[in-house]
Amino acid sequence: MLAALALGLSACGSGGDEPADLVAGKQQFVEKCGACHVLNRAETKGVTGPNLDDAFRQSLEDGMNRATVRGAVHDQILYPAMLDAKNPVYMPPKLVEGRDAVNVAAYVAAVTGRSGKDTGALAAAVEAVGSGEPAVAENGVLEIPAAPGGQLAYVTDKASAPPGPLRIDSPNESSVDHNIALELESGDEIGEVVKDGGVSTIEVDVDPGTYTYFCSVPGHREGGMVGELTVKE
Ligand code: HEC
């Protein structure tokens, strides 16, 4: 597979060493790619596509340099290769283009396979998510926004509400599809999938207890888009 990607690089010439903006690259990666890919330094947890820390580990150990990895990632963004012909899963082409594609490829190549956390400007590039203040219902409405940066998380993984009729709104400013769903004994209540400022809404009637809310878009719950709703007087 990597051999094919490396060939793609020489064929398309994607500038493995032109200057790039890694901070912008990280932001775009988190928003446009992270819902499908694990990348430790970007703290993304998507499981639809391959783990991007593992993807280049062997090649880097074998001596491939990061500029070549960068070219391979750039090519994959513009002209996604199918990795497993027996189990064809495609990656959408051109999720980012132009400078954005250059920046994303440079960021991925700079951090792939690295443990620990980003530091300096890169650490501040993307707001941490998921551990915000618990959401509390007001007047029968609970608001649980999706992470605005596109991560697989709601802004909080804890919510509370009194028993009775409850509307849950989940605004999603990011460009990644998300919704809100709630596990109930009678079957899951599932809101509409939205993005770009849409609001996913469900209306339920809840008894005291604990419930799980989650995003039902495939792979998103597994990636961390899940939280706990506590219902009590
Ligand atoms: C909708 C899910 C999805 C999104 C979004 C996505 N990818 Fe992928 N990606 C995949 C899948 C699936 C594959 C594997 C393709 C295959 O096996 O046919 C893949 C493969 C890759 C590979 C090759 C990995 C390897 O093992 O060599 C790279 C690199 C990559 N993606 C980078 C990106 C970047 C960068 C972005 C953002 C611009 C991105 N992906 C966005 C699903 C996605």
GROMACS .gro file of C-alpha atoms and ligand atoms in nm:
model
  276
    1MET     CA    1   0.000   0.000   0.000
    2LEU     CA    2   0.270   0.248   0.098
    3ALA     CA    3   0.466   0.163  -0.211
    4ALA     CA    4   0.160   0.262  -0.411
    5LEU     CA    5   0.120   0.585  -0.218
    6ALA     CA    6   0.488   0.671  -0.260
    7LEU     CA    7   0.457   0.615  -0.635
    8GLY     CA    8   0.156   0.844  -0.631
    9LEU     CA    9   0.379   1.108  -0.478
   10SER     CA   10   0.637   1.101  -0.753
   11ALA     CA   11   0.361   1.100  -1.012
   12CYS     CA   12   0.168   1.396  -0.874
   13GLY     CA   13   0.447   1.593  -0.706
   14SER     CA   14   0.283   1.728  -0.395
   15GLY     CA   15   0.559   1.934  -0.236
   16GLY     CA   16   0.679   1.737   0.066
   17ASP     CA   17   0.889   2.027   0.194
   18GLU     CA   18   0.717   2.353   0.104
   19PRO     CA   19   0.643   2.563   0.412
   20ALA     CA   20   0.319   2.477   0.586
   21ASP     CA   21   0.105   2.608   0.869
   22LEU     CA   22   0.088   2.323   1.119
   23VAL     CA   23  -0.157   2.499   1.351
   24ALA     CA   24  -0.406   2.546   1.066
   25GLY     CA   25  -0.332   2.190   0.954
   26LYS     CA   26  -0.417   2.052   1.296
   27GLN     CA   27  -0.743   2.249   1.313
   28GLN     CA   28  -0.851   2.128   0.970
   29PHE     CA   29  -0.744   1.771   1.047
   30VAL     CA   30  -0.955   1.763   1.362
   31GLU     CA   31  -1.255   1.905   1.182
   32LYS     CA   32  -1.235   1.725   0.848
   33CYS     CA   33  -1.051   1.399   0.918
   34GLY     CA   34  -1.064   1.315   1.288
   35ALA     CA   35  -1.415   1.171   1.282
   36CYS     CA   36  -1.275   0.879   1.079
   37HIS     CA   37  -0.916   0.850   1.203
   38VAL     CA   38  -0.725   0.803   1.526
   39LEU     CA   39  -0.425   1.037   1.550
   40ASN     CA   40  -0.277   1.059   1.899
   41ARG     CA   41  -0.138   1.413   1.887
   42ALA     CA   42  -0.460   1.552   1.738
   43GLU     CA   43  -0.654   1.358   2.005
   44THR     CA   44  -0.896   1.230   1.742
   45LYS     CA   45  -1.067   0.896   1.784
   46GLY     CA   46  -1.247   0.807   1.462
   47VAL     CA   47  -1.262   0.439   1.378
   48THR     CA   48  -1.402   0.436   1.022
   49GLY     CA   49  -1.059   0.463   0.860
   50PRO     CA   50  -0.719   0.323   0.961
   51ASN     CA   51  -0.529   0.446   1.267
   52LEU     CA   52  -0.295   0.714   1.131
   53ASP     CA   53  -0.032   0.659   1.402
   54ASP     CA   54   0.003   0.297   1.293
   55ALA     CA   55  -0.028   0.368   0.919
   56PHE     CA   56   0.327   0.496   0.871
   57ARG     CA   57   0.505   0.341   1.170
   58GLN     CA   58   0.669   0.059   0.981
   59SER     CA   59   0.777   0.279   0.691
   60LEU     CA   60   0.928   0.539   0.926
   61GLU     CA   61   1.115   0.262   1.108
   62ASP     CA   62   1.236   0.135   0.773
   63GLY     CA   63   1.383   0.476   0.701
   64MET     CA   64   1.114   0.660   0.505
   65ASN     CA   65   1.143   1.030   0.589
   66ARG     CA   66   0.856   1.248   0.704
   67ALA     CA   67   0.862   1.456   0.384
   68THR     CA   68   0.772   1.141   0.191
   69VAL     CA   69   0.497   1.058   0.439
   70ARG     CA   70   0.369   1.412   0.388
   71GLY     CA   71   0.351   1.359   0.013
   72ALA     CA   72   0.171   1.028   0.064
   73VAL     CA   73  -0.088   1.187   0.294
   74HIS     CA   74  -0.136   1.477   0.050
   75ASP     CA   75  -0.197   1.232  -0.234
   76GLN     CA   76  -0.437   1.031  -0.020
   77ILE     CA   77  -0.637   1.347   0.053
   78LEU     CA   78  -0.674   1.441  -0.314
   79TYR     CA   79  -0.688   1.093  -0.469
   80PRO     CA   80  -0.784   0.844  -0.197
   81ALA     CA   81  -0.647   0.496  -0.257
   82MET     CA   82  -0.847   0.191  -0.165
   83LEU     CA   83  -0.635  -0.012   0.074
   84ASP     CA   84  -0.818  -0.342   0.080
   85ALA     CA   85  -0.978  -0.449  -0.246
   86LYS     CA   86  -1.156  -0.739  -0.073
   87ASN     CA   87  -1.321  -0.505   0.171
   88PRO     CA   88  -1.364  -0.183  -0.022
   89VAL     CA   89  -1.419   0.123   0.195
   90TYR     CA   90  -1.362   0.456   0.032
   91MET     CA   91  -1.242   0.782   0.179
   92PRO     CA   92  -1.417   1.088   0.030
   93PRO     CA   93  -1.172   1.281  -0.195
   94LYS     CA   94  -1.076   1.646  -0.148
   95LEU     CA   95  -1.220   1.702   0.199
   96VAL     CA   96  -0.959   1.977   0.206
   97GLU     CA   97  -0.785   2.130  -0.097
   98GLY     CA   98  -0.510   2.374  -0.191
   99ARG     CA   99  -0.321   2.522   0.106
  100ASP     CA  100  -0.551   2.341   0.347
  101ALA     CA  101  -0.451   2.004   0.201
  102VAL     CA  102  -0.082   2.100   0.220
  103ASN     CA  103  -0.120   2.207   0.583
  104VAL     CA  104  -0.315   1.897   0.686
  105ALA     CA  105  -0.064   1.665   0.519
  106ALA     CA  106   0.226   1.849   0.686
  107TYR     CA  107   0.064   1.820   1.029
  108VAL     CA  108  -0.014   1.450   0.993
  109ALA     CA  109   0.339   1.378   0.872
  110ALA     CA  110   0.490   1.579   1.158
  111VAL     CA  111   0.304   1.395   1.433
  112THR     CA  112   0.219   1.047   1.306
  113GLY     CA  113   0.339   0.776   1.542
  114ARG     CA  114   0.445   1.025   1.810
  115SER     CA  115   0.337   0.959   2.168
  116GLY     CA  116   0.272   1.231   2.424
  117LYS     CA  117   0.094   1.556   2.355
  118ASP     CA  118   0.142   1.851   2.122
  119THR     CA  119   0.313   2.148   2.285
  120GLY     CA  120   0.322   2.525   2.231
  121ALA     CA  121   0.101   2.678   1.963
  122LEU     CA  122  -0.008   2.332   1.847
  123ALA     CA  123  -0.137   2.247   2.195
  124ALA     CA  124  -0.358   2.558   2.188
  125ALA     CA  125  -0.474   2.507   1.828
  126VAL     CA  126  -0.783   2.308   1.918
  127GLU     CA  127  -0.997   2.348   2.228
  128ALA     CA  128  -1.018   2.041   2.451
  129VAL     CA  129  -1.361   1.882   2.451
  130GLY     CA  130  -1.590   1.653   2.641
  131SER     CA  131  -1.515   1.763   2.996
  132GLY     CA  132  -1.716   2.086   3.004
  133GLU     CA  133  -1.960   2.178   3.279
  134PRO     CA  134  -2.248   1.928   3.304
  135ALA     CA  135  -2.555   2.030   3.102
  136VAL     CA  136  -2.858   2.105   3.320
  137ALA     CA  137  -3.218   2.108   3.191
  138GLU     CA  138  -3.401   2.439   3.208
  139ASN     CA  139  -3.778   2.460   3.162
  140GLY     CA  140  -3.789   2.107   3.019
  141VAL     CA  141  -3.511   2.166   2.765
  142LEU     CA  142  -3.163   2.021   2.782
  143GLU     CA  143  -2.896   2.154   2.547
  144ILE     CA  144  -2.602   1.926   2.469
  145PRO     CA  145  -2.399   2.078   2.182
  146ALA     CA  146  -2.167   1.868   1.967
  147ALA     CA  147  -1.802   1.976   1.988
  148PRO     CA  148  -1.780   2.280   1.756
  149GLY     CA  149  -1.433   2.176   1.632
  150GLY     CA  150  -1.562   1.851   1.480
  151GLN     CA  151  -1.426   1.608   1.740
  152LEU     CA  152  -1.619   1.296   1.833
  153ALA     CA  153  -1.756   1.444   2.155
  154TYR     CA  154  -2.032   1.654   2.295
  155VAL     CA  155  -1.911   1.957   2.488
  156THR     CA  156  -1.998   1.764   2.803
  157ASP     CA  157  -2.037   1.396   2.886
  158LYS     CA  158  -2.265   1.466   3.185
  159ALA     CA  159  -2.619   1.601   3.192
  160SER     CA  160  -2.904   1.616   3.440
  161ALA     CA  161  -3.278   1.677   3.426
  162PRO     CA  162  -3.587   1.630   3.643
  163PRO     CA  163  -3.829   1.346   3.557
  164GLY     CA  164  -4.104   1.409   3.305
  165PRO     CA  165  -4.125   1.542   2.951
  166LEU     CA  166  -3.785   1.652   2.822
  167ARG     CA  167  -3.662   1.797   2.494
  168ILE     CA  168  -3.294   1.747   2.418
  169ASP     CA  169  -3.139   1.985   2.164
  170SER     CA  170  -2.794   1.918   2.022
  171PRO     CA  171  -2.668   2.207   1.809
  172ASN     CA  172  -2.381   2.110   1.577
  173GLU     CA  173  -2.169   2.394   1.439
  174SER     CA  174  -1.910   2.161   1.287
  175SER     CA  175  -1.908   2.027   0.932
  176VAL     CA  176  -1.919   1.666   1.054
  177ASP     CA  177  -2.254   1.481   1.063
  178HIS     CA  178  -2.385   1.427   1.418
  179ASN     CA  179  -2.709   1.375   1.605
  180ILE     CA  180  -2.838   1.314   1.956
  181ALA     CA  181  -2.989   0.982   2.058
  182LEU     CA  182  -3.101   0.848   2.394
  183GLU     CA  183  -3.109   0.485   2.507
  184LEU     CA  184  -3.448   0.395   2.649
  185GLU     CA  185  -3.595   0.061   2.755
  186SER     CA  186  -3.864   0.109   2.493
  187GLY     CA  187  -3.597   0.149   2.223
  188ASP     CA  188  -3.356   0.427   2.133
  189GLU     CA  189  -3.497   0.772   2.055
  190ILE     CA  190  -3.289   0.903   1.764
  191GLY     CA  191  -3.265   1.264   1.646
  192GLU     CA  192  -3.209   1.388   1.293
  193VAL     CA  193  -2.847   1.395   1.169
  194VAL     CA  194  -2.732   1.757   1.123
  195LYS     CA  195  -2.419   1.967   1.060
  196ASP     CA  196  -2.316   2.328   0.979
  197GLY     CA  197  -2.529   2.487   1.251
  198GLY     CA  198  -2.822   2.245   1.247
  199VAL     CA  199  -2.988   2.128   1.567
  200SER     CA  200  -3.070   1.763   1.633
  201THR     CA  201  -3.369   1.730   1.866
  202ILE     CA  202  -3.548   1.449   2.049
  203GLU     CA  203  -3.851   1.462   2.276
  204VAL     CA  204  -3.878   1.202   2.551
  205ASP     CA  205  -4.051   1.138   2.880
  206VAL     CA  206  -3.804   1.022   3.141
  207ASP     CA  207  -3.836   0.849   3.479
  208PRO     CA  208  -3.570   0.884   3.749
  209GLY     CA  209  -3.255   0.689   3.665
  210THR     CA  210  -2.943   0.712   3.450
  211TYR     CA  211  -2.950   0.709   3.073
  212THR     CA  212  -2.691   0.710   2.798
  213TYR     CA  213  -2.697   0.973   2.525
  214PHE     CA  214  -2.490   0.921   2.213
  215CYS     CA  215  -2.441   1.002   1.846
  216SER     CA  216  -2.582   0.726   1.627
  217VAL     CA  217  -2.371   0.808   1.318
  218PRO     CA  218  -2.164   0.489   1.263
  219GLY     CA  219  -1.834   0.496   1.454
  220HIS     CA  220  -1.908   0.812   1.650
  221ARG     CA  221  -2.023   0.654   1.975
  222GLU     CA  222  -1.722   0.421   1.968
  223GLY     CA  223  -1.504   0.727   1.909
  224GLY     CA  224  -1.626   0.892   2.228
  225MET     CA  225  -1.948   1.068   2.137
  226VAL     CA  226  -2.138   0.947   2.440
  227GLY     CA  227  -2.244   1.077   2.781
  228GLU     CA  228  -2.461   1.010   3.085
  229LEU     CA  229  -2.793   1.174   3.167
  230THR     CA  230  -2.900   1.159   3.530
  231VAL     CA  231  -3.273   1.206   3.593
  232LYS     CA  232  -3.376   1.290   3.948
  233GLU     CA  233  -3.615   1.519   4.135
  234HEC     C1  234  -1.557   0.933   0.616
  234HEC     C2  235  -1.437   0.881   0.676
  234HEC     C3  236  -1.303   0.941   0.641
  234HEC     C4  237  -1.265   1.072   0.647
  234HEC     C5  238  -1.350   1.193   0.686
  234HEC     C6  239  -1.123   1.074   0.616
  234HEC     N1  240  -1.079   0.948   0.591
  234HEC    FE1  241  -0.885   0.894   0.554
  234HEC     N2  242  -0.946   0.703   0.523
  234HEC     C7  243  -1.074   0.657   0.539
  234HEC     C8  244  -1.079   0.517   0.501
  234HEC     C9  245  -1.204   0.429   0.506
  234HEC    C10  246  -0.950   0.483   0.460
  234HEC    C11  247  -0.904   0.348   0.408
  234HEC    C12  248  -0.935   0.344   0.261
  234HEC    C13  249  -0.950   0.202   0.211
  234HEC     O1  250  -0.913   0.109   0.281
  234HEC     O2  251  -0.999   0.187   0.101
  234HEC    C14  252  -0.867   0.601   0.476
  234HEC    C15  253  -0.732   0.606   0.452
  234HEC    C16  254  -0.650   0.714   0.481
  234HEC    C17  255  -0.506   0.715   0.472
  234HEC    C18  256  -0.418   0.599   0.433
  234HEC    C19  257  -0.381   0.526   0.559
  234HEC    C20  258  -0.288   0.412   0.539
  234HEC     O3  259  -0.306   0.308   0.606
  234HEC     O4  260  -0.198   0.426   0.457
  234HEC    C21  261  -0.464   0.840   0.506
  234HEC    C22  262  -0.321   0.891   0.514
  234HEC    C23  263  -0.583   0.918   0.536
  234HEC     N3  264  -0.694   0.838   0.520
  234HEC    C24  265  -0.582   1.050   0.571
  234HEC    C25  266  -0.697   1.128   0.585
  234HEC    C26  267  -0.697   1.272   0.600
  234HEC    C27  268  -0.573   1.357   0.608
  234HEC    C28  269  -0.827   1.310   0.607
  234HEC    C29  270  -0.884   1.451   0.616
  234HEC    C30  271  -0.857   1.537   0.505
  234HEC    C31  272  -0.909   1.189   0.601
  234HEC     N4  273  -0.826   1.082   0.587
  234HEC    C32  274  -1.048   1.189   0.611
  234HEC    C33  275  -1.182   0.728   0.586
  234HEC    C34  276  -1.185   0.864   0.604
   0.00000   0.00000   0.00000
